[in-house]
Amino acid sequence: MTTYRSILTVSILSATLAVAAAAREVISIDGSSTVFPISEAFAEEFQIETRTRVTVGLSGTGGGFKKFCRGETDFTGASRPIRKGELEECRENGVEFIELPIAMDALANVVHPDNDWAQCMTVDELRRMWEPEAQGTITNWNQIRDTFPDAPLRLFGAGVDSGTYDYYTFALTGVEHYSRGDFTATEDDNVTVQGVSSDRNAFGFLGLAYLDENRSRLRAVTIRQEDGSCVGPSVETARDGSYQPLSRPLFMYVNASALDRPAVQAYADYMMDPENGVFLVEEVGYVPLPEEAFEMGRAKIKARKTGSYFDGGSEVGVMIEDLLAIE
């Protein structure tokens, strides 16, 4: 990132002037473990030239919304849209927010590199692996496909407060939180990386950035599409929408009243600057939205356009062009 700092100088200097009056103020960010690398990258760059402290927590999407809707944080990252129950909690507490799509992601199914059998799997096979009925009954690989080995199936994935868990279960079963419970669940994707990379019989799911950081330790399983092709998770397949049903948008939510504080306004403007946004999202391994999307985010912030575009919760098949159509 240091090579990019000269490019960021102008926007950082602008941010510095904007926050001078609130030099020791703390900006608080929490939320999704998937969005965490993005939040951390923005926070690190913003703090380099300003005296504003930015804290970045990692409570998961659900845990992040709980804090956010209680008015405890200024921003929260989310790997799914805000749910109806969370919307209601925000309303009850008088918290109005601006919803900002910030990136696209591809959820990756991963195995140990020595796993030579799980190459391309169908959505139905993934569903049978993860649905509640599988708990205590689907415990070996050959129960997923009879050509797979008679070997124990050990599962790792996102914790139940995670938007990644919500989206993954919804994409496979049609219902959020509808899954077996006998797997190693964690809000820290590095736990999944460690678990799968140390066990030839393990299977897990996590965000694209964590896969890209650990390609020597993990192998992605492709998904058979309706046309019969096998498509894997990548920046390209998330961007063009060909990796289904596990491509999804990522979000940042900002407390609208917090924007009255100059430091928070400066940070929001910095985050939605197209030059900063496109580079930093790509730098941490996610799919940046077009510059147009960041400009739209800036316009929403300027107009204080609050509320959610979505019906509440996960939606499968949302693509970049859908996000650009949001008014």
Short mmCIF file of C-alpha atoms in Angstrom, two decimals:
data_model
loop_
_atom_site.label_atom_id
_atom_site.label_comp_id
_atom_site.label_asym_id
_atom_site.label_seq_id
_atom_site.Cartn_x
_atom_site.Cartn_y
_atom_site.Cartn_z
CA MET A 1 0.00 0.00 0.00
CA THR A 2 2.92 2.34 0.52
CA THR A 3 3.39 2.66 -3.24
CA TYR A 4 -0.14 4.02 -3.44
CA ARG A 5 0.20 6.63 -0.72
CA SER A 6 1.46 9.30 -3.07
CA ILE A 7 -1.70 8.84 -5.11
CA LEU A 8 -3.81 9.25 -1.98
CA THR A 9 -2.06 12.43 -0.83
CA VAL A 10 -4.65 14.91 -2.07
CA SER A 11 -7.65 13.11 -0.59
CA ILE A 12 -5.84 12.46 2.69
CA LEU A 13 -4.85 16.13 3.00
CA SER A 14 -8.46 17.10 2.45
CA ALA A 15 -9.53 14.66 5.13
CA THR A 16 -6.86 16.03 7.46
CA LEU A 17 -8.23 19.56 7.18
CA ALA A 18 -11.77 18.34 7.70
CA VAL A 19 -10.96 16.54 10.93
CA ALA A 20 -8.60 19.14 12.39
CA ALA A 21 -11.28 20.43 14.74
CA ALA A 22 -11.91 16.95 16.04
CA ALA A 23 -8.33 15.76 16.08
CA ARG A 24 -8.63 13.31 18.94
CA GLU A 25 -12.06 11.96 18.13
CA VAL A 26 -12.54 8.21 17.75
CA ILE A 27 -14.45 6.74 14.81
CA SER A 28 -15.90 3.31 15.61
CA ILE A 29 -16.42 0.55 13.05
CA ASP A 30 -17.58 -3.01 13.68
CA GLY A 31 -19.36 -5.83 11.92
CA SER A 32 -18.62 -8.54 9.38
CA SER A 33 -15.46 -10.62 9.47
CA THR A 34 -15.64 -10.74 5.67
CA VAL A 35 -15.76 -6.96 5.38
CA PHE A 36 -13.10 -6.60 8.10
CA PRO A 37 -10.12 -6.53 5.67
CA ILE A 38 -11.80 -3.70 3.74
CA SER A 39 -12.62 -1.76 6.92
CA GLU A 40 -9.10 -2.27 8.20
CA ALA A 41 -7.51 -1.09 4.95
CA PHE A 42 -9.57 2.12 4.87
CA ALA A 43 -8.90 2.75 8.57
CA GLU A 44 -5.15 2.25 8.24
CA GLU A 45 -4.80 4.61 5.29
CA PHE A 46 -7.07 7.24 6.83
CA GLN A 47 -5.10 7.27 10.07
CA ILE A 48 -1.69 7.65 8.42
CA GLU A 49 -2.06 11.39 7.79
CA THR A 50 -4.76 12.30 10.31
CA ARG A 51 -4.82 12.32 14.08
CA THR A 52 -8.24 10.70 14.16
CA ARG A 53 -8.28 7.27 15.71
CA VAL A 54 -10.34 4.63 13.90
CA THR A 55 -11.19 1.43 15.76
CA VAL A 56 -12.27 -1.64 13.80
CA GLY A 57 -14.07 -4.44 15.64
CA LEU A 58 -15.03 -7.90 14.46
CA SER A 59 -18.40 -8.97 15.87
CA GLY A 60 -19.86 -10.55 12.74
CA THR A 61 -22.65 -9.03 10.68
CA GLY A 62 -25.37 -9.85 13.21
CA GLY A 63 -23.33 -8.77 16.21
CA GLY A 64 -22.29 -5.62 14.38
CA PHE A 65 -25.89 -4.65 13.65
CA LYS A 66 -26.79 -5.14 17.33
CA LYS A 67 -24.18 -2.57 18.34
CA PHE A 68 -24.98 -0.29 15.42
CA CYS A 69 -28.72 -0.23 16.10
CA ARG A 70 -28.03 0.61 19.74
CA GLY A 71 -26.08 3.62 18.55
CA GLU A 72 -22.75 2.27 19.80
CA THR A 73 -20.85 2.46 16.49
CA ASP A 74 -20.56 4.92 13.62
CA PHE A 75 -20.18 2.34 10.84
CA THR A 76 -20.88 -1.36 10.53
CA GLY A 77 -19.75 -3.73 7.79
CA ALA A 78 -22.18 -6.37 6.58
CA SER A 79 -21.97 -9.35 4.26
CA ARG A 80 -25.74 -9.32 3.75
CA PRO A 81 -28.38 -6.58 3.75
CA ILE A 82 -29.90 -5.51 7.06
CA ARG A 83 -32.74 -7.78 8.26
CA LYS A 84 -36.29 -6.67 9.08
CA GLY A 85 -35.77 -7.31 12.79
CA GLU A 86 -32.60 -5.24 12.75
CA LEU A 87 -34.39 -2.49 10.84
CA GLU A 88 -37.03 -2.43 13.54
CA GLU A 89 -34.42 -2.28 16.30
CA CYS A 90 -32.74 0.67 14.60
CA ARG A 91 -36.09 2.44 14.28
CA GLU A 92 -36.95 1.84 17.93
CA ASN A 93 -33.63 3.36 18.97
CA GLY A 94 -33.88 6.29 16.58
CA VAL A 95 -30.91 5.18 14.50
CA GLU A 96 -31.21 6.21 10.86
CA PHE A 97 -28.61 4.86 8.48
CA ILE A 98 -27.28 5.12 4.96
CA GLU A 99 -26.71 1.80 3.16
CA LEU A 100 -23.57 1.73 0.99
CA PRO A 101 -22.71 -1.22 -1.27
CA ILE A 102 -18.92 -1.34 -1.20
CA ALA A 103 -17.72 -4.52 -2.97
CA MET A 104 -18.64 -7.87 -4.45
CA ASP A 105 -17.50 -11.15 -2.95
CA ALA A 106 -17.51 -14.80 -3.89
CA LEU A 107 -18.01 -17.27 -1.05
CA ALA A 108 -15.52 -20.08 -1.53
CA ASN A 109 -15.98 -23.75 -0.68
CA VAL A 110 -12.52 -24.96 0.28
CA VAL A 111 -10.72 -28.24 0.94
CA HIS A 112 -7.19 -29.36 1.71
CA PRO A 113 -4.85 -29.33 -1.35
CA ASP A 114 -4.40 -33.11 -0.96
CA ASN A 115 -8.13 -33.66 -1.37
CA ASP A 116 -8.22 -34.99 -4.95
CA TRP A 117 -11.87 -36.06 -5.10
CA ALA A 118 -14.02 -32.97 -4.41
CA GLN A 119 -13.33 -31.02 -7.59
CA CYS A 120 -16.72 -29.83 -8.87
CA MET A 121 -19.84 -30.19 -6.73
CA THR A 122 -23.49 -29.48 -7.39
CA VAL A 123 -25.65 -27.16 -5.32
CA ASP A 124 -27.74 -30.20 -4.37
CA GLU A 125 -24.65 -31.96 -2.99
CA LEU A 126 -23.72 -28.88 -1.00
CA ARG A 127 -27.27 -28.64 0.31
CA ARG A 128 -27.25 -32.27 1.43
CA MET A 129 -23.92 -31.67 3.15
CA TRP A 130 -25.19 -28.67 5.15
CA GLU A 131 -28.95 -29.02 5.67
CA PRO A 132 -30.21 -29.71 9.24
CA GLU A 133 -31.14 -33.29 8.35
CA ALA A 134 -27.45 -34.00 7.73
CA GLN A 135 -26.56 -33.46 11.38
CA GLY A 136 -25.29 -36.70 12.87
CA THR A 137 -26.18 -38.66 9.72
CA ILE A 138 -24.03 -37.30 6.86
CA THR A 139 -20.64 -37.85 8.44
CA ASN A 140 -18.57 -39.41 5.63
CA TRP A 141 -17.57 -38.13 2.21
CA ASN A 142 -19.04 -41.12 0.36
CA GLN A 143 -22.48 -40.16 1.66
CA ILE A 144 -22.29 -37.03 -0.48
CA ARG A 145 -21.28 -38.92 -3.63
CA ASP A 146 -20.64 -42.65 -3.80
CA THR A 147 -17.39 -42.15 -5.73
CA PHE A 148 -15.97 -40.09 -2.88
CA PRO A 149 -13.84 -41.99 -0.32
CA ASP A 150 -15.14 -43.59 2.85
CA ALA A 151 -13.49 -40.92 4.98
CA PRO A 152 -14.78 -38.71 7.80
CA LEU A 153 -16.27 -35.38 6.76
CA ARG A 154 -15.16 -32.54 9.03
CA LEU A 155 -16.85 -29.20 8.50
CA PHE A 156 -15.77 -25.62 9.19
CA GLY A 157 -17.60 -22.38 8.55
CA ALA A 158 -18.79 -18.99 9.67
CA GLY A 159 -20.45 -18.50 13.06
CA VAL A 160 -24.20 -18.06 13.41
CA ASP A 161 -23.88 -14.29 14.00
CA SER A 162 -22.11 -13.95 10.67
CA GLY A 163 -23.73 -12.60 7.52
CA THR A 164 -21.60 -15.12 5.66
CA TYR A 165 -23.41 -17.91 7.50
CA ASP A 166 -26.76 -16.26 6.79
CA TYR A 167 -26.03 -15.91 3.09
CA TYR A 168 -24.46 -19.35 2.67
CA THR A 169 -27.36 -21.18 4.30
CA PHE A 170 -29.90 -19.08 2.39
CA ALA A 171 -28.16 -19.69 -0.95
CA LEU A 172 -28.10 -23.46 -0.43
CA THR A 173 -31.38 -24.11 1.39
CA GLY A 174 -33.54 -21.05 0.75
CA VAL A 175 -33.73 -20.23 4.47
CA GLU A 176 -31.24 -18.27 6.58
CA HIS A 177 -29.81 -20.21 9.55
CA TYR A 178 -31.23 -23.47 8.17
CA SER A 179 -28.25 -25.77 8.57
CA ARG A 180 -26.70 -28.51 10.62
CA GLY A 181 -25.07 -27.43 13.84
CA ASP A 182 -22.33 -30.03 14.19
CA PHE A 183 -19.54 -28.08 12.54
CA THR A 184 -16.73 -25.85 13.78
CA ALA A 185 -18.31 -22.39 13.65
CA THR A 186 -16.22 -19.24 14.02
CA GLU A 187 -16.41 -15.47 13.48
CA ASP A 188 -12.72 -15.57 12.49
CA ASP A 189 -12.16 -16.97 9.00
CA ASN A 190 -8.55 -17.70 9.92
CA VAL A 191 -9.85 -20.50 12.15
CA THR A 192 -11.48 -22.07 9.09
CA VAL A 193 -8.24 -21.63 7.14
CA GLN A 194 -6.27 -23.37 9.88
CA GLY A 195 -8.81 -26.18 10.29
CA VAL A 196 -9.14 -27.04 6.61
CA SER A 197 -5.46 -26.62 5.78
CA SER A 198 -4.48 -29.10 8.49
CA ASP A 199 -7.00 -31.85 7.67
CA ARG A 200 -7.22 -33.71 4.33
CA ASN A 201 -10.85 -34.63 5.04
CA ALA A 202 -12.05 -31.16 5.99
CA PHE A 203 -14.44 -28.88 4.09
CA GLY A 204 -15.21 -25.24 4.81
CA PHE A 205 -16.54 -22.00 3.42
CA LEU A 206 -15.16 -18.45 3.64
CA GLY A 207 -14.77 -15.17 1.78
CA LEU A 208 -12.69 -14.77 -1.37
CA ALA A 209 -10.01 -12.61 0.26
CA TYR A 210 -9.19 -15.35 2.76
CA LEU A 211 -8.92 -17.91 -0.05
CA ASP A 212 -6.63 -15.65 -2.08
CA GLU A 213 -4.35 -15.13 0.92
CA ASN A 214 -4.07 -18.89 1.44
CA ARG A 215 -4.04 -20.48 -2.02
CA SER A 216 -0.99 -22.55 -1.09
CA ARG A 217 -2.87 -24.01 1.88
CA LEU A 218 -6.39 -24.35 0.46
CA ARG A 219 -8.04 -25.45 -2.78
CA ALA A 220 -11.35 -24.09 -3.98
CA VAL A 221 -14.12 -26.48 -5.02
CA THR A 222 -15.96 -25.34 -8.15
CA ILE A 223 -19.76 -25.34 -8.43
CA ARG A 224 -21.60 -26.99 -11.31
CA GLN A 225 -23.83 -24.40 -12.96
CA GLU A 226 -27.15 -24.96 -14.72
CA ASP A 227 -25.40 -25.12 -18.09
CA GLY A 228 -23.15 -27.92 -16.83
CA SER A 229 -20.01 -25.81 -16.51
CA CYS A 230 -17.91 -25.87 -13.35
CA VAL A 231 -17.16 -22.36 -12.10
CA GLY A 232 -14.86 -21.43 -9.24
CA PRO A 233 -14.69 -18.34 -7.03
CA SER A 234 -12.57 -15.49 -8.37
CA VAL A 235 -12.59 -11.76 -8.90
CA GLU A 236 -13.64 -12.33 -12.51
CA THR A 237 -16.51 -14.76 -11.80
CA ALA A 238 -17.87 -12.59 -8.99
CA ARG A 239 -17.72 -9.54 -11.26
CA ASP A 240 -19.50 -11.18 -14.20
CA GLY A 241 -21.99 -13.09 -12.04
CA SER A 242 -21.10 -16.52 -13.43
CA TYR A 243 -20.27 -17.97 -9.99
CA GLN A 244 -23.70 -18.81 -8.63
CA PRO A 245 -25.27 -18.98 -6.15
CA LEU A 246 -22.39 -17.78 -3.98
CA SER A 247 -21.55 -14.34 -5.43
CA ARG A 248 -22.87 -11.54 -3.23
CA PRO A 249 -22.53 -7.82 -2.47
CA LEU A 250 -20.84 -6.47 0.66
CA PHE A 251 -22.03 -3.37 2.48
CA MET A 252 -21.04 -0.58 4.82
CA TYR A 253 -23.76 1.11 6.88
CA VAL A 254 -23.19 4.57 8.37
CA ASN A 255 -25.17 6.16 11.20
CA ALA A 256 -26.70 9.24 9.56
CA SER A 257 -26.58 11.40 12.69
CA ALA A 258 -22.90 10.53 13.20
CA LEU A 259 -22.19 12.37 9.94
CA ASP A 260 -22.79 15.61 11.84
CA ARG A 261 -19.35 15.01 13.37
CA PRO A 262 -16.69 16.35 10.96
CA ALA A 263 -14.39 13.36 11.47
CA VAL A 264 -17.10 10.85 10.56
CA GLN A 265 -18.14 12.91 7.53
CA ALA A 266 -14.51 13.08 6.40
CA TYR A 267 -14.07 9.34 6.80
CA ALA A 268 -17.27 8.58 4.87
CA ASP A 269 -16.18 10.89 2.05
CA TYR A 270 -12.74 9.27 2.02
CA MET A 271 -14.25 5.78 1.88
CA MET A 272 -16.59 6.69 -0.99
CA ASP A 273 -13.93 8.50 -3.01
CA PRO A 274 -13.86 6.34 -6.18
CA GLU A 275 -10.08 6.39 -6.44
CA ASN A 276 -9.62 5.22 -2.85
CA GLY A 277 -12.51 2.77 -2.91
CA VAL A 278 -11.63 0.92 -6.10
CA PHE A 279 -7.95 0.58 -5.19
CA LEU A 280 -8.31 -0.46 -1.54
CA VAL A 281 -11.11 -2.97 -2.16
CA GLU A 282 -9.05 -4.60 -4.91
CA GLU A 283 -5.91 -4.42 -2.77
CA VAL A 284 -7.42 -6.67 -0.08
CA GLY A 285 -8.70 -9.22 -2.60
CA TYR A 286 -12.34 -8.36 -3.19
CA VAL A 287 -14.15 -7.21 -6.31
CA PRO A 288 -14.37 -3.41 -6.45
CA LEU A 289 -17.58 -1.85 -7.67
CA PRO A 290 -17.33 0.54 -10.63
CA GLU A 291 -16.41 4.16 -9.87
CA GLU A 292 -20.04 5.00 -10.64
CA ALA A 293 -21.16 3.02 -7.58
CA PHE A 294 -18.83 4.97 -5.29
CA GLU A 295 -20.09 8.25 -6.79
CA MET A 296 -23.63 7.09 -6.05
CA GLY A 297 -22.58 6.38 -2.48
CA ARG A 298 -21.17 9.89 -2.12
CA ALA A 299 -24.42 11.31 -3.44
CA LYS A 300 -26.42 9.28 -0.91
CA ILE A 301 -24.22 10.57 1.90
CA LYS A 302 -24.55 14.17 0.72
CA ALA A 303 -28.34 13.85 0.44
CA ARG A 304 -28.57 11.89 3.72
CA LYS A 305 -30.63 9.27 1.87
CA THR A 306 -31.47 6.76 4.60
CA GLY A 307 -32.98 3.27 4.63
CA SER A 308 -32.38 -0.03 2.86
CA TYR A 309 -33.02 -0.93 -0.75
CA PHE A 310 -33.52 -4.58 0.16
CA ASP A 311 -36.50 -6.37 1.70
CA GLY A 312 -34.54 -7.48 4.75
CA GLY A 313 -31.89 -10.20 4.72
CA SER A 314 -30.05 -12.21 2.12
CA GLU A 315 -30.90 -12.15 -1.59
CA VAL A 316 -29.33 -14.55 -4.08
CA GLY A 317 -28.29 -13.44 -7.55
CA VAL A 318 -27.66 -9.74 -6.87
CA MET A 319 -25.14 -8.50 -9.46
CA ILE A 320 -23.17 -5.31 -9.98
CA GLU A 321 -25.69 -3.96 -12.48
CA ASP A 322 -28.44 -4.43 -9.87
CA LEU A 323 -26.48 -2.30 -7.41
CA LEU A 324 -25.98 0.38 -10.06
CA ALA A 325 -29.75 0.46 -10.64
CA ILE A 326 -30.42 1.45 -7.02
CA GLU A 327 -31.70 5.02 -6.88
#
